[in-house]
PDB file of C-alpha atoms in Angstrom:
ATOM      1  CA  MET A  16     -61.327  58.399  70.712  1.00 54.00           C
ATOM      2  CA  GLY A  17     -61.498  61.249  68.172  1.00 67.00           C
ATOM      3  CA  MET A  18     -58.178  62.697  69.369  1.00 73.00           C
ATOM      4  CA  GLU A  19     -56.504  59.280  69.269  1.00 75.00           C
ATOM      5  CA  THR A  20     -57.759  58.717  65.735  1.00 79.00           C
ATOM      6  CA  SER A  21     -56.464  62.114  64.618  1.00 78.00           C
ATOM      7  CA  LEU A  22     -53.094  61.385  66.206  1.00 77.00           C
ATOM      8  CA  LEU A  23     -52.877  58.022  64.455  1.00 75.00           C
ATOM      9  CA  ILE A  24     -53.752  59.649  61.131  1.00 78.00           C
ATOM     10  CA  LEU A  25     -51.081  62.291  61.684  1.00 78.00           C
ATOM     11  CA  ILE A  26     -48.475  59.674  62.567  1.00 80.00           C
ATOM     12  CA  ALA A  27     -49.433  57.637  59.508  1.00 78.00           C
ATOM     13  CA  PHE A  28     -49.216  60.731  57.294  1.00 78.00           C
ATOM     14  CA  VAL A  29     -45.799  61.756  58.628  1.00 81.00           C
ATOM     15  CA  SER A  30     -44.557  58.164  58.335  1.00 80.00           C
ATOM     16  CA  ALA A  31     -45.739  58.028  54.726  1.00 82.00           C
ATOM     17  CA  ILE A  32     -43.948  61.287  53.912  1.00 82.00           C
ATOM     18  CA  ILE A  33     -40.722  60.035  55.526  1.00 81.00           C
ATOM     19  CA  PHE A  34     -41.047  56.723  53.663  1.00 76.00           C
ATOM     20  CA  ILE A  35     -41.564  58.523  50.332  1.00 82.00           C
ATOM     21  CA  LEU A  36     -38.620  60.873  50.933  1.00 76.00           C
ATOM     22  CA  PHE A  37     -36.414  57.971  51.941  1.00 74.00           C
ATOM     23  CA  GLY A  38     -37.466  56.130  48.800  1.00 79.00           C
ATOM     24  CA  LEU A  39     -36.683  59.176  46.658  1.00 78.00           C
ATOM     25  CA  LEU A  40     -33.215  59.417  48.216  1.00 75.00           C
ATOM     26  CA  ILE A  41     -32.602  55.761  47.381  1.00 82.00           C
ATOM     27  CA  VAL A  42     -33.747  56.343  43.798  1.00 79.00           C
ATOM     28  CA  VAL A  43     -31.507  59.417  43.446  1.00 77.00           C
ATOM     29  CA  TYR A  44     -28.547  57.438  44.751  1.00 78.00           C
ATOM     30  CA  ILE A  45     -29.191  54.454  42.467  1.00 86.00           C
ATOM     31  CA  ILE A  46     -29.727  56.399  39.225  1.00 84.00           C
ATOM     32  CA  THR A  47     -26.806  58.819  39.790  1.00 83.00           C
ATOM     33  CA  LYS A  48     -23.573  58.116  37.965  1.00 90.00           C
ATOM     34  CA  PRO A  49     -20.744  58.568  40.511  1.00 90.00           C
ATOM     35  CA  TYR A  50     -18.217  60.049  38.105  1.00 91.00           C
ATOM     36  CA  PRO A  51     -18.638  62.568  35.268  1.00 92.00           C
ATOM     37  CA  ASN A  52     -18.452  61.338  31.698  1.00 88.00           C
ATOM     38  CA  LEU A  53     -15.215  62.709  30.225  1.00 90.00           C
ATOM     39  CA  GLU A  54     -15.460  60.769  26.970  1.00 88.00           C
ATOM     40  CA  VAL A  55     -16.187  62.556  23.691  1.00 89.00           C
ATOM     41  CA  THR A  56     -19.514  61.763  22.038  1.00 85.00           C
ATOM     42  CA  ALA A  57     -17.934  61.515  18.556  1.00 90.00           C
ATOM     43  CA  ASP A  58     -14.402  61.111  17.233  1.00 92.00           C
ATOM     44  CA  SER A  59     -14.826  64.358  15.259  1.00 92.00           C
ATOM     45  CA  GLU A  60     -14.687  66.266  18.569  1.00 95.00           C
ATOM     46  CA  LEU A  61     -11.024  65.311  18.900  1.00 96.00           C
ATOM     47  CA  TYR A  62     -10.050  67.371  15.842  1.00 96.00           C
ATOM     48  CA  PHE A  63     -10.107  70.947  14.581  1.00 95.00           C
ATOM     49  CA  TYR A  64      -9.925  72.211  11.002  1.00 93.00           C
ATOM     50  CA  ASN A  65      -6.653  73.819   9.915  1.00 93.00           C
ATOM     51  CA  ALA A  66      -7.477  76.071   6.959  1.00 85.00           C
ATOM     52  CA  LYS A  67      -3.792  76.620   6.183  1.00 86.00           C
ATOM     53  CA  THR A  68      -3.182  72.939   5.463  1.00 90.00           C
ATOM     54  CA  ASP A  69      -6.816  72.113   4.594  1.00 89.00           C
ATOM     55  CA  SER A  70      -6.697  69.214   7.044  1.00 93.00           C
ATOM     56  CA  GLN A  71      -8.062  68.007  10.350  1.00 95.00           C
ATOM     57  CA  GLU A  72      -5.601  68.195  13.252  1.00 96.00           C
ATOM     58  CA  ARG A  73      -5.954  66.657  16.686  1.00 96.00           C
ATOM     59  CA  PHE A  74      -6.574  68.839  19.712  1.00 97.00           C
ATOM     60  CA  PRO A  75      -3.973  68.559  22.454  1.00 97.00           C
ATOM     61  CA  SER A  76      -4.876  67.519  26.003  1.00 96.00           C
ATOM     62  CA  ILE A  77      -4.845  69.525  29.198  1.00 96.00           C
ATOM     63  CA  LYS A  78      -2.535  66.787  30.499  1.00 94.00           C
ATOM     64  CA  ASP A  79       0.129  68.003  28.043  1.00 96.00           C
ATOM     65  CA  LYS A  80       2.588  70.748  28.892  1.00 96.00           C
ATOM     66  CA  PRO A  81       1.208  74.256  28.194  1.00 97.00           C
ATOM     67  CA  THR A  82       2.449  75.887  24.986  1.00 97.00           C
ATOM     68  CA  VAL A  83       0.671  79.269  25.163  1.00 98.00           C
ATOM     69  CA  THR A  84       0.193  81.815  27.924  1.00 98.00           C
ATOM     70  CA  LEU A  85      -3.595  82.043  27.792  1.00 98.00           C
ATOM     71  CA  SER A  86      -6.450  79.932  26.469  1.00 98.00           C
ATOM     72  CA  VAL A  87      -9.859  81.572  26.058  1.00 98.00           C
ATOM     73  CA  ILE A  88     -12.772  79.127  26.016  1.00 98.00           C
ATOM     74  CA  VAL A  89     -15.969  80.470  24.439  1.00 98.00           C
ATOM     75  CA  PRO A  90     -19.031  78.184  24.782  1.00 97.00           C
ATOM     76  CA  ALA A  91     -21.459  78.965  21.978  1.00 97.00           C
ATOM     77  CA  TYR A  92     -24.954  77.653  21.366  1.00 96.00           C
ATOM     78  CA  ARG A  93     -26.922  79.298  18.552  1.00 95.00           C
ATOM     79  CA  GLU A  94     -24.645  82.338  18.731  1.00 96.00           C
ATOM     80  CA  GLU A  95     -24.320  83.191  15.022  1.00 95.00           C
ATOM     81  CA  LYS A  96     -25.530  86.755  15.664  1.00 94.00           C
ATOM     82  CA  ARG A  97     -23.513  87.585  18.806  1.00 95.00           C
ATOM     83  CA  LEU A  98     -20.274  85.604  18.485  1.00 97.00           C
ATOM     84  CA  GLY A  99     -18.687  87.889  15.896  1.00 96.00           C
ATOM     85  CA  LYS A 100     -19.083  90.987  18.049  1.00 96.00           C
ATOM     86  CA  MET A 101     -17.491  89.230  21.011  1.00 97.00           C
ATOM     87  CA  LEU A 102     -14.514  88.053  18.915  1.00 98.00           C
ATOM     88  CA  ASP A 103     -14.127  91.515  17.391  1.00 97.00           C
ATOM     89  CA  GLU A 104     -13.520  92.815  20.915  1.00 97.00           C
ATOM     90  CA  ALA A 105     -11.441  89.929  22.255  1.00 98.00           C
ATOM     91  CA  LEU A 106      -9.014  89.328  19.379  1.00 98.00           C
ATOM     92  CA  PRO A 107      -7.729  92.950  19.028  1.00 98.00           C
ATOM     93  CA  TYR A 108      -7.226  93.072  22.809  1.00 98.00           C
ATOM     94  CA  LEU A 109      -5.247  89.823  22.767  1.00 98.00           C
ATOM     95  CA  ASP A 110      -3.240  90.898  19.710  1.00 97.00           C
ATOM     96  CA  GLY A 111      -2.440  94.156  21.490  1.00 97.00           C
ATOM     97  CA  ARG A 112      -1.186  92.240  24.513  1.00 96.00           C
ATOM     98  CA  ARG A 113       1.058  90.168  22.269  1.00 96.00           C
ATOM     99  CA  ALA A 114       2.391  93.284  20.508  1.00 96.00           C
ATOM    100  CA  ARG A 115       3.327  94.885  23.835  1.00 96.00           C
ATOM    101  CA  ASP A 116       4.719  91.693  25.356  1.00 95.00           C
ATOM    102  CA  PRO A 117       6.510  89.269  22.983  1.00 93.00           C
ATOM    103  CA  THR A 118       6.396  86.548  25.674  1.00 96.00           C
ATOM    104  CA  PHE A 119       2.590  86.583  25.667  1.00 97.00           C
ATOM    105  CA  SER A 120       0.774  84.080  23.449  1.00 98.00           C
ATOM    106  CA  PHE A 121      -2.835  82.995  23.271  1.00 98.00           C
ATOM    107  CA  GLU A 122      -5.479  80.827  21.688  1.00 98.00           C
ATOM    108  CA  VAL A 123      -9.245  81.132  21.474  1.00 98.00           C
ATOM    109  CA  ILE A 124     -11.303  77.924  21.401  1.00 98.00           C
ATOM    110  CA  VAL A 125     -14.898  78.409  20.301  1.00 98.00           C
ATOM    111  CA  VAL A 126     -16.922  75.396  21.448  1.00 98.00           C
ATOM    112  CA  ASP A 127     -20.025  75.025  19.296  1.00 97.00           C
ATOM    113  CA  ASP A 128     -22.417  73.217  21.622  1.00 97.00           C
ATOM    114  CA  GLY A 129     -24.406  71.344  18.968  1.00 95.00           C
ATOM    115  CA  SER A 130     -25.868  74.487  17.402  1.00 95.00           C
ATOM    116  CA  ASP A 131     -28.289  74.181  14.493  1.00 93.00           C
ATOM    117  CA  ASP A 132     -27.501  77.620  13.063  1.00 94.00           C
ATOM    118  CA  ALA A 133     -24.362  79.166  11.512  1.00 95.00           C
ATOM    119  CA  THR A 134     -22.356  79.411  14.741  1.00 97.00           C
ATOM    120  CA  ASP A 135     -19.723  76.985  13.433  1.00 96.00           C
ATOM    121  CA  ARG A 136     -19.386  78.883  10.139  1.00 96.00           C
ATOM    122  CA  VAL A 137     -18.844  82.179  11.983  1.00 97.00           C
ATOM    123  CA  ALA A 138     -16.098  80.595  14.098  1.00 97.00           C
ATOM    124  CA  LEU A 139     -14.456  78.945  11.061  1.00 96.00           C
ATOM    125  CA  ASP A 140     -14.477  82.249   9.187  1.00 96.00           C
ATOM    126  CA  TYR A 141     -12.546  83.900  12.026  1.00 97.00           C
ATOM    127  CA  SER A 142     -10.189  80.919  12.214  1.00 97.00           C
ATOM    128  CA  ARG A 143      -9.390  81.291   8.508  1.00 95.00           C
ATOM    129  CA  ARG A 144      -8.719  85.003   8.991  1.00 95.00           C
ATOM    130  CA  VAL A 145      -6.500  84.862  12.073  1.00 96.00           C
ATOM    131  CA  GLY A 146      -5.115  81.330  11.731  1.00 95.00           C
ATOM    132  CA  PRO A 147      -5.828  78.077  13.617  1.00 95.00           C
ATOM    133  CA  ASP A 148      -3.003  78.718  16.062  1.00 95.00           C
ATOM    134  CA  ARG A 149      -4.960  81.699  17.404  1.00 97.00           C
ATOM    135  CA  LEU A 150      -8.554  80.517  16.985  1.00 98.00           C
ATOM    136  CA  ARG A 151      -9.897  76.982  16.798  1.00 97.00           C
ATOM    137  CA  LEU A 152     -13.403  75.566  16.509  1.00 97.00           C
ATOM    138  CA  LEU A 153     -14.377  72.591  18.634  1.00 97.00           C
ATOM    139  CA  LYS A 154     -17.720  71.409  17.288  1.00 97.00           C
ATOM    140  CA  LEU A 155     -19.708  69.094  19.544  1.00 96.00           C
ATOM    141  CA  ALA A 156     -21.799  66.390  17.921  1.00 94.00           C
ATOM    142  CA  ARG A 157     -24.737  67.103  20.235  1.00 94.00           C
ATOM    143  CA  ASN A 158     -25.789  69.730  22.719  1.00 95.00           C
ATOM    144  CA  LEU A 159     -24.267  69.092  26.162  1.00 95.00           C
ATOM    145  CA  GLY A 160     -25.153  72.319  27.942  1.00 93.00           C
ATOM    146  CA  LYS A 161     -22.948  75.267  28.823  1.00 95.00           C
ATOM    147  CA  GLY A 162     -21.009  73.414  31.509  1.00 95.00           C
ATOM    148  CA  GLY A 163     -20.327  70.485  29.217  1.00 96.00           C
ATOM    149  CA  ALA A 164     -19.155  72.803  26.437  1.00 97.00           C
ATOM    150  CA  VAL A 165     -16.814  74.709  28.744  1.00 98.00           C
ATOM    151  CA  ARG A 166     -15.334  71.455  30.033  1.00 97.00           C
ATOM    152  CA  ARG A 167     -14.682  70.155  26.497  1.00 97.00           C
ATOM    153  CA  GLY A 168     -12.834  73.361  25.683  1.00 97.00           C
ATOM    154  CA  MET A 169     -10.840  73.319  28.905  1.00 98.00           C
ATOM    155  CA  LEU A 170      -9.677  69.742  28.378  1.00 97.00           C
ATOM    156  CA  ALA A 171      -8.410  70.638  24.872  1.00 97.00           C
ATOM    157  CA  ALA A 172      -6.624  73.856  25.875  1.00 98.00           C
ATOM    158  CA  ARG A 173      -2.917  74.705  25.631  1.00 98.00           C
ATOM    159  CA  GLY A 174      -2.755  77.641  28.060  1.00 98.00           C
ATOM    160  CA  GLN A 175      -0.895  78.179  31.320  1.00 96.00           C
ATOM    161  CA  ARG A 176      -3.964  80.159  32.333  1.00 97.00           C
ATOM    162  CA  LEU A 177      -7.480  79.408  31.121  1.00 98.00           C
ATOM    163  CA  LEU A 178     -10.376  81.847  30.848  1.00 98.00           C
ATOM    164  CA  PHE A 179     -13.925  81.004  29.930  1.00 97.00           C
ATOM    165  CA  ALA A 180     -15.954  83.889  28.559  1.00 97.00           C
ATOM    166  CA  ASP A 181     -19.546  84.017  27.331  1.00 95.00           C
ATOM    167  CA  ALA A 182     -20.121  84.378  23.604  1.00 94.00           C
ATOM    168  CA  ASP A 183     -22.494  87.311  24.056  1.00 92.00           C
ATOM    169  CA  GLY A 184     -19.645  89.673  24.974  1.00 92.00           C
ATOM    170  CA  ALA A 185     -21.598  91.039  27.962  1.00 90.00           C
ATOM    171  CA  THR A 186     -18.402  91.351  30.039  1.00 93.00           C
ATOM    172  CA  ARG A 187     -15.848  93.890  28.813  1.00 95.00           C
ATOM    173  CA  PHE A 188     -13.021  91.662  27.656  1.00 96.00           C
ATOM    174  CA  SER A 189     -10.234  94.017  28.723  1.00 96.00           C
ATOM    175  CA  ASP A 190     -11.333  93.391  32.331  1.00 96.00           C
ATOM    176  CA  LEU A 191      -9.228  90.263  31.987  1.00 97.00           C
ATOM    177  CA  ASP A 192      -6.447  92.570  33.227  1.00 96.00           C
ATOM    178  CA  ARG A 193      -8.219  92.793  36.587  1.00 96.00           C
ATOM    179  CA  LEU A 194      -8.560  89.039  36.886  1.00 97.00           C
ATOM    180  CA  GLU A 195      -4.901  88.474  35.990  1.00 96.00           C
ATOM    181  CA  ARG A 196      -3.717  91.037  38.538  1.00 95.00           C
ATOM    182  CA  GLU A 197      -5.765  89.287  41.213  1.00 95.00           C
ATOM    183  CA  LEU A 198      -4.401  85.922  40.096  1.00 95.00           C
ATOM    184  CA  GLN A 199      -0.842  87.215  40.334  1.00 93.00           C
ATOM    185  CA  SER A 200      -1.625  88.697  43.756  1.00 92.00           C
ATOM    186  CA  CYS A 201      -2.896  85.425  45.213  1.00 87.00           C
ATOM    187  CA  THR A 202      -0.325  83.113  43.602  1.00 80.00           C
ATOM    188  CA  GLY A 203       2.737  85.344  43.835  1.00 79.00           C
ATOM    189  CA  GLY A 204       4.222  83.479  40.896  1.00 73.00           C
ATOM    190  CA  ARG A 205       3.933  80.163  42.747  1.00 79.00           C
ATOM    191  CA  ARG A 206       2.315  77.109  41.182  1.00 79.00           C
ATOM    192  CA  ILE A 207      -0.883  76.863  43.198  1.00 84.00           C
ATOM    193  CA  ASN A 208      -4.493  76.166  42.260  1.00 93.00           C
ATOM    194  CA  ALA A 209      -6.514  79.347  41.836  1.00 96.00           C
ATOM    195  CA  LEU A 210      -9.857  80.431  40.394  1.00 97.00           C
ATOM    196  CA  ILE A 211     -10.649  84.122  39.847  1.00 97.00           C
ATOM    197  CA  CYS A 212     -14.310  84.986  39.283  1.00 97.00           C
ATOM    198  CA  GLY A 213     -15.544  88.033  37.433  1.00 95.00           C
ATOM    199  CA  SER A 214     -18.398  89.539  39.420  1.00 92.00           C
ATOM    200  CA  ARG A 215     -21.436  91.731  38.759  1.00 87.00           C
ATOM    201  CA  ALA A 216     -22.337  91.979  42.445  1.00 81.00           C
ATOM    202  CA  HIS A 217     -21.377  95.672  42.515  1.00 75.00           C
ATOM    203  CA  LEU A 218     -24.076  96.314  39.875  1.00 68.00           C
ATOM    204  CA  GLN A 219     -26.790  94.613  41.903  1.00 60.00           C
ATOM    205  CA  GLN A 220     -28.362  97.731  43.381  1.00 57.00           C
ATOM    206  CA  ASP A 221     -29.122  99.270  39.983  1.00 51.00           C
ATOM    207  CA  ALA A 222     -30.377  95.936  38.638  1.00 46.00           C
ATOM    208  CA  VAL A 223     -32.787  95.497  41.569  1.00 44.00           C
ATOM    209  CA  ALA A 224     -34.254  98.943  40.921  1.00 42.00           C
ATOM    210  CA  GLN A 225     -35.006  98.037  37.294  1.00 47.00           C
ATOM    211  CA  ARG A 226     -36.491  94.558  37.842  1.00 50.00           C
ATOM    212  CA  SER A 227     -40.049  93.651  38.782  1.00 57.00           C
ATOM    213  CA  PHE A 228     -40.908  92.496  42.306  1.00 63.00           C
ATOM    214  CA  VAL A 229     -41.397  88.892  41.161  1.00 61.00           C
ATOM    215  CA  ARG A 230     -38.026  88.762  39.365  1.00 61.00           C
ATOM    216  CA  ASN A 231     -36.269  90.273  42.392  1.00 65.00           C
ATOM    217  CA  LEU A 232     -37.979  87.742  44.671  1.00 71.00           C
ATOM    218  CA  LEU A 233     -36.843  84.853  42.458  1.00 67.00           C
ATOM    219  CA  MET A 234     -33.326  86.273  42.210  1.00 71.00           C
ATOM    220  CA  HIS A 235     -32.930  86.672  45.985  1.00 74.00           C
ATOM    221  CA  GLY A 236     -34.397  83.215  46.541  1.00 79.00           C
ATOM    222  CA  PHE A 237     -31.911  81.747  44.073  1.00 80.00           C
ATOM    223  CA  HIS A 238     -28.976  83.492  45.765  1.00 80.00           C
ATOM    224  CA  LEU A 239     -30.135  82.255  49.169  1.00 87.00           C
ATOM    225  CA  LEU A 240     -30.391  78.703  47.849  1.00 87.00           C
ATOM    226  CA  VAL A 241     -26.872  78.905  46.386  1.00 88.00           C
ATOM    227  CA  TRP A 242     -25.578  80.196  49.743  1.00 89.00           C
ATOM    228  CA  LEU A 243     -27.321  77.443  51.706  1.00 88.00           C
ATOM    229  CA  CYS A 244     -26.420  74.543  49.409  1.00 87.00           C
ATOM    230  CA  CYS A 245     -23.183  75.213  47.578  1.00 88.00           C
ATOM    231  CA  VAL A 246     -21.188  78.441  47.748  1.00 91.00           C
ATOM    232  CA  ARG A 247     -20.786  81.052  50.469  1.00 90.00           C
ATOM    233  CA  ASN A 248     -17.567  82.807  49.501  1.00 91.00           C
ATOM    234  CA  VAL A 249     -18.677  84.186  46.098  1.00 93.00           C
ATOM    235  CA  LYS A 250     -21.532  86.676  45.697  1.00 90.00           C
ATOM    236  CA  ASP A 251     -21.985  86.279  41.943  1.00 91.00           C
ATOM    237  CA  THR A 252     -21.576  82.630  41.014  1.00 91.00           C
ATOM    238  CA  GLN A 253     -23.107  82.915  37.530  1.00 88.00           C
ATOM    239  CA  CYS A 254     -20.928  85.521  35.808  1.00 92.00           C
ATOM    240  CA  GLY A 255     -19.505  83.876  32.673  1.00 91.00           C
ATOM    241  CA  PHE A 256     -16.000  85.297  33.023  1.00 96.00           C
ATOM    242  CA  LYS A 257     -13.685  83.131  35.128  1.00 98.00           C
ATOM    243  CA  LEU A 258      -9.907  82.646  35.040  1.00 98.00           C
ATOM    244  CA  LEU A 259      -8.147  79.502  36.260  1.00 97.00           C
ATOM    245  CA  THR A 260      -4.630  78.212  36.578  1.00 96.00           C
ATOM    246  CA  ARG A 261      -3.978  75.132  34.443  1.00 96.00           C
ATOM    247  CA  ASP A 262      -3.692  72.873  37.482  1.00 95.00           C
ATOM    248  CA  ALA A 263      -7.017  74.126  38.859  1.00 96.00           C
ATOM    249  CA  ALA A 264      -8.792  73.761  35.512  1.00 97.00           C
ATOM    250  CA  HIS A 265      -7.631  70.157  35.149  1.00 96.00           C
ATOM    251  CA  LEU A 266      -8.584  69.227  38.709  1.00 96.00           C
ATOM    252  CA  LEU A 267     -11.990  70.914  38.726  1.00 97.00           C
ATOM    253  CA  PHE A 268     -13.288  70.160  35.241  1.00 97.00           C
ATOM    254  CA  CYS A 269     -12.325  66.486  35.480  1.00 96.00           C
ATOM    255  CA  ASN A 270     -14.559  66.317  38.568  1.00 96.00           C
ATOM    256  CA  LEU A 271     -17.372  68.569  37.308  1.00 96.00           C
ATOM    257  CA  HIS A 272     -20.706  66.737  37.198  1.00 95.00           C
ATOM    258  CA  VAL A 273     -23.185  69.446  36.133  1.00 93.00           C
ATOM    259  CA  GLU A 274     -23.309  70.266  32.423  1.00 93.00           C
ATOM    260  CA  ARG A 275     -26.173  72.776  32.384  1.00 89.00           C
ATOM    261  CA  TRP A 276     -26.507  76.380  33.583  1.00 82.00           C
ATOM    262  CA  ALA A 277     -25.795  75.557  37.246  1.00 89.00           C
ATOM    263  CA  PHE A 278     -22.312  74.221  36.461  1.00 95.00           C
ATOM    264  CA  ASP A 279     -20.714  77.347  38.002  1.00 95.00           C
ATOM    265  CA  CYS A 280     -22.099  76.339  41.408  1.00 94.00           C
ATOM    266  CA  ASP A 281     -20.716  72.824  41.042  1.00 96.00           C
ATOM    267  CA  LEU A 282     -17.369  74.284  39.944  1.00 97.00           C
ATOM    268  CA  LEU A 283     -17.146  76.587  42.961  1.00 96.00           C
ATOM    269  CA  TYR A 284     -18.342  73.872  45.350  1.00 95.00           C
ATOM    270  CA  LEU A 285     -15.536  71.635  44.074  1.00 96.00           C
ATOM    271  CA  ALA A 286     -13.035  74.490  44.352  1.00 96.00           C
ATOM    272  CA  ASN A 287     -13.880  74.843  48.032  1.00 95.00           C
ATOM    273  CA  GLN A 288     -13.696  71.079  48.595  1.00 94.00           C
ATOM    274  CA  PHE A 289     -10.216  70.977  47.048  1.00 95.00           C
ATOM    275  CA  ARG A 290      -9.139  74.174  48.863  1.00 94.00           C
ATOM    276  CA  VAL A 291      -8.522  75.982  45.590  1.00 96.00           C
ATOM    277  CA  THR A 292      -7.859  79.689  46.156  1.00 95.00           C
ATOM    278  CA  VAL A 293     -11.020  81.536  45.032  1.00 96.00           C
ATOM    279  CA  ARG A 294     -11.238  85.301  44.581  1.00 96.00           C
ATOM    280  CA  GLU A 295     -13.942  87.587  43.195  1.00 95.00           C
ATOM    281  CA  VAL A 296     -13.203  90.683  41.089  1.00 95.00           C
ATOM    282  CA  PRO A 297     -15.724  93.304  39.861  1.00 94.00           C
ATOM    283  CA  VAL A 298     -16.068  93.557  36.072  1.00 94.00           C
ATOM    284  CA  ASN A 299     -17.943  95.814  33.684  1.00 91.00           C
ATOM    285  CA  TRP A 300     -21.049  94.095  32.377  1.00 87.00           C
ATOM    286  CA  THR A 301     -23.786  95.093  29.929  1.00 85.00           C
ATOM    287  CA  GLU A 302     -27.084  93.362  29.246  1.00 78.00           C
ATOM    288  CA  ILE A 303     -27.018  91.924  25.720  1.00 78.00           C
ATOM    289  CA  ASP A 304     -30.149  90.961  23.791  1.00 75.00           C
ATOM    290  CA  GLY A 305     -30.571  87.339  22.785  1.00 68.00           C
ATOM    291  CA  SER A 306     -29.985  85.588  26.122  1.00 68.00           C
ATOM    292  CA  LYS A 307     -30.860  81.876  26.171  1.00 65.00           C
ATOM    293  CA  ILE A 308     -31.936  82.120  29.836  1.00 63.00           C
ATOM    294  CA  ILE A 309     -35.712  82.224  30.344  1.00 63.00           C
ATOM    295  CA  PRO A 310     -36.039  84.304  33.557  1.00 62.00           C
ATOM    296  CA  VAL A 311     -38.468  82.160  35.582  1.00 64.00           C
ATOM    297  CA  PHE A 312     -38.053  78.709  34.018  1.00 70.00           C
ATOM    298  CA  SER A 313     -34.234  78.826  33.917  1.00 72.00           C
ATOM    299  CA  TRP A 314     -33.973  80.018  37.529  1.00 72.00           C
ATOM    300  CA  LEU A 315     -36.283  77.223  38.694  1.00 77.00           C
ATOM    301  CA  GLN A 316     -34.283  74.696  36.673  1.00 81.00           C
ATOM    302  CA  MET A 317     -31.021  75.967  38.188  1.00 82.00           C
ATOM    303  CA  ALA A 318     -32.567  75.907  41.673  1.00 84.00           C
ATOM    304  CA  PHE A 319     -33.540  72.264  41.167  1.00 87.00           C
ATOM    305  CA  ASP A 320     -30.007  71.459  39.953  1.00 88.00           C
ATOM    306  CA  ILE A 321     -28.461  73.225  42.961  1.00 91.00           C
ATOM    307  CA  VAL A 322     -30.541  71.190  45.416  1.00 90.00           C
ATOM    308  CA  LEU A 323     -29.492  68.019  43.579  1.00 90.00           C
ATOM    309  CA  ILE A 324     -25.826  69.094  43.666  1.00 93.00           C
ATOM    310  CA  ARG A 325     -25.892  69.329  47.444  1.00 91.00           C
ATOM    311  CA  LEU A 326     -28.003  66.203  47.857  1.00 91.00           C
ATOM    312  CA  ARG A 327     -25.842  64.010  45.640  1.00 93.00           C
ATOM    313  CA  TYR A 328     -22.615  65.064  47.328  1.00 93.00           C
ATOM    314  CA  LEU A 329     -24.149  64.575  50.781  1.00 91.00           C
ATOM    315  CA  LEU A 330     -25.363  61.092  49.841  1.00 90.00           C
ATOM    316  CA  GLY A 331     -21.982  60.214  48.390  1.00 91.00           C
ATOM    317  CA  ALA A 332     -23.677  59.490  45.052  1.00 91.00           C
ATOM    318  CA  TRP A 333     -21.242  61.862  43.340  1.00 93.00           C
ATOM    319  CA  LYS A 334     -17.573  61.081  43.830  1.00 92.00           C
ATOM    320  CA  ILE A 335     -14.630  63.452  43.518  1.00 91.00           C
ATOM    321  CA  GLU A 336     -11.061  62.460  42.884  1.00 87.00           C
ATOM    322  CA  SER A 337      -7.893  64.367  43.752  1.00 79.00           C
ATOM    323  CA  ARG A 338      -5.886  62.206  41.338  1.00 72.00           C
ATOM    324  CA  HIS A 339      -6.775  64.650  38.539  1.00 66.00           C
ATOM    325  CA  ARG A 340      -3.697  66.754  39.251  1.00 59.00           C
ATOM    326  CA  LEU A 341      -0.955  67.797  36.870  1.00 53.00           C
ATOM    327  CA  GLU A 342       2.538  66.726  37.736  1.00 51.00           C
TER     328      GLU A 342
END
């Protein structure tokens, strides 16, 4: 009798767990919006300030024909102290490229992700100095998250190629040369979808030696989770230095669902689903003070987002559409 009772209790317990999990899956499916929200949150996000004419001008669309060689998207949230240093490295490099190659042209779009500091004023100051054709500020009415900010910049870009680069300047900007060589190698001048990822994987051994046991455990657990749920062909998914062809940027960012830190995993998952050519290239990277990532909390938050990414795609709660292609 005692064994039968224990067995019944066990069956009831397992049944309850399965029922709860099934209920949670139903809830996740019901509350999930199938398509990403591509609408702007305020009409002001459609315009940038032109200091030369002292007027507001409308951003173009990624659906338009490209008019510059390269667009650099810089997501910035409370970056008044670090943004200037990053631009002081990027702009001379880009100007040097243009001086050596008259066919090369560029724009930098700083996307202020609802900052409550002087980030927008720093960006506007640089725009006044170099001109709105070279640097534009896209100021978001509210904070969307890094992924949301990058998407807004991508959808307003004019470039044949589009790079997003972190505002902290942790990646040496001239390593763009490496990404472009790899892009040229895999496209061969053909119009195909490609995504080239800057990578810090080659620096991992030194980083592991300097971190605590707990941080290394969390880091390896996070990488394992990414490998199991989303991406297996890129070792460093989180490096904020990625180069895309215009076609790939339009296709991927119009389907991107995640707007927070884990958006890179969603981006790469989509790239694999659409058979976009993905390559990884080592870059020089330096730790910069002032990171917005809180080591334990942010990793746990990203881990939760990664599980939800996989779950929502498996359930069919998130839809993807191949119609977002440029003709």
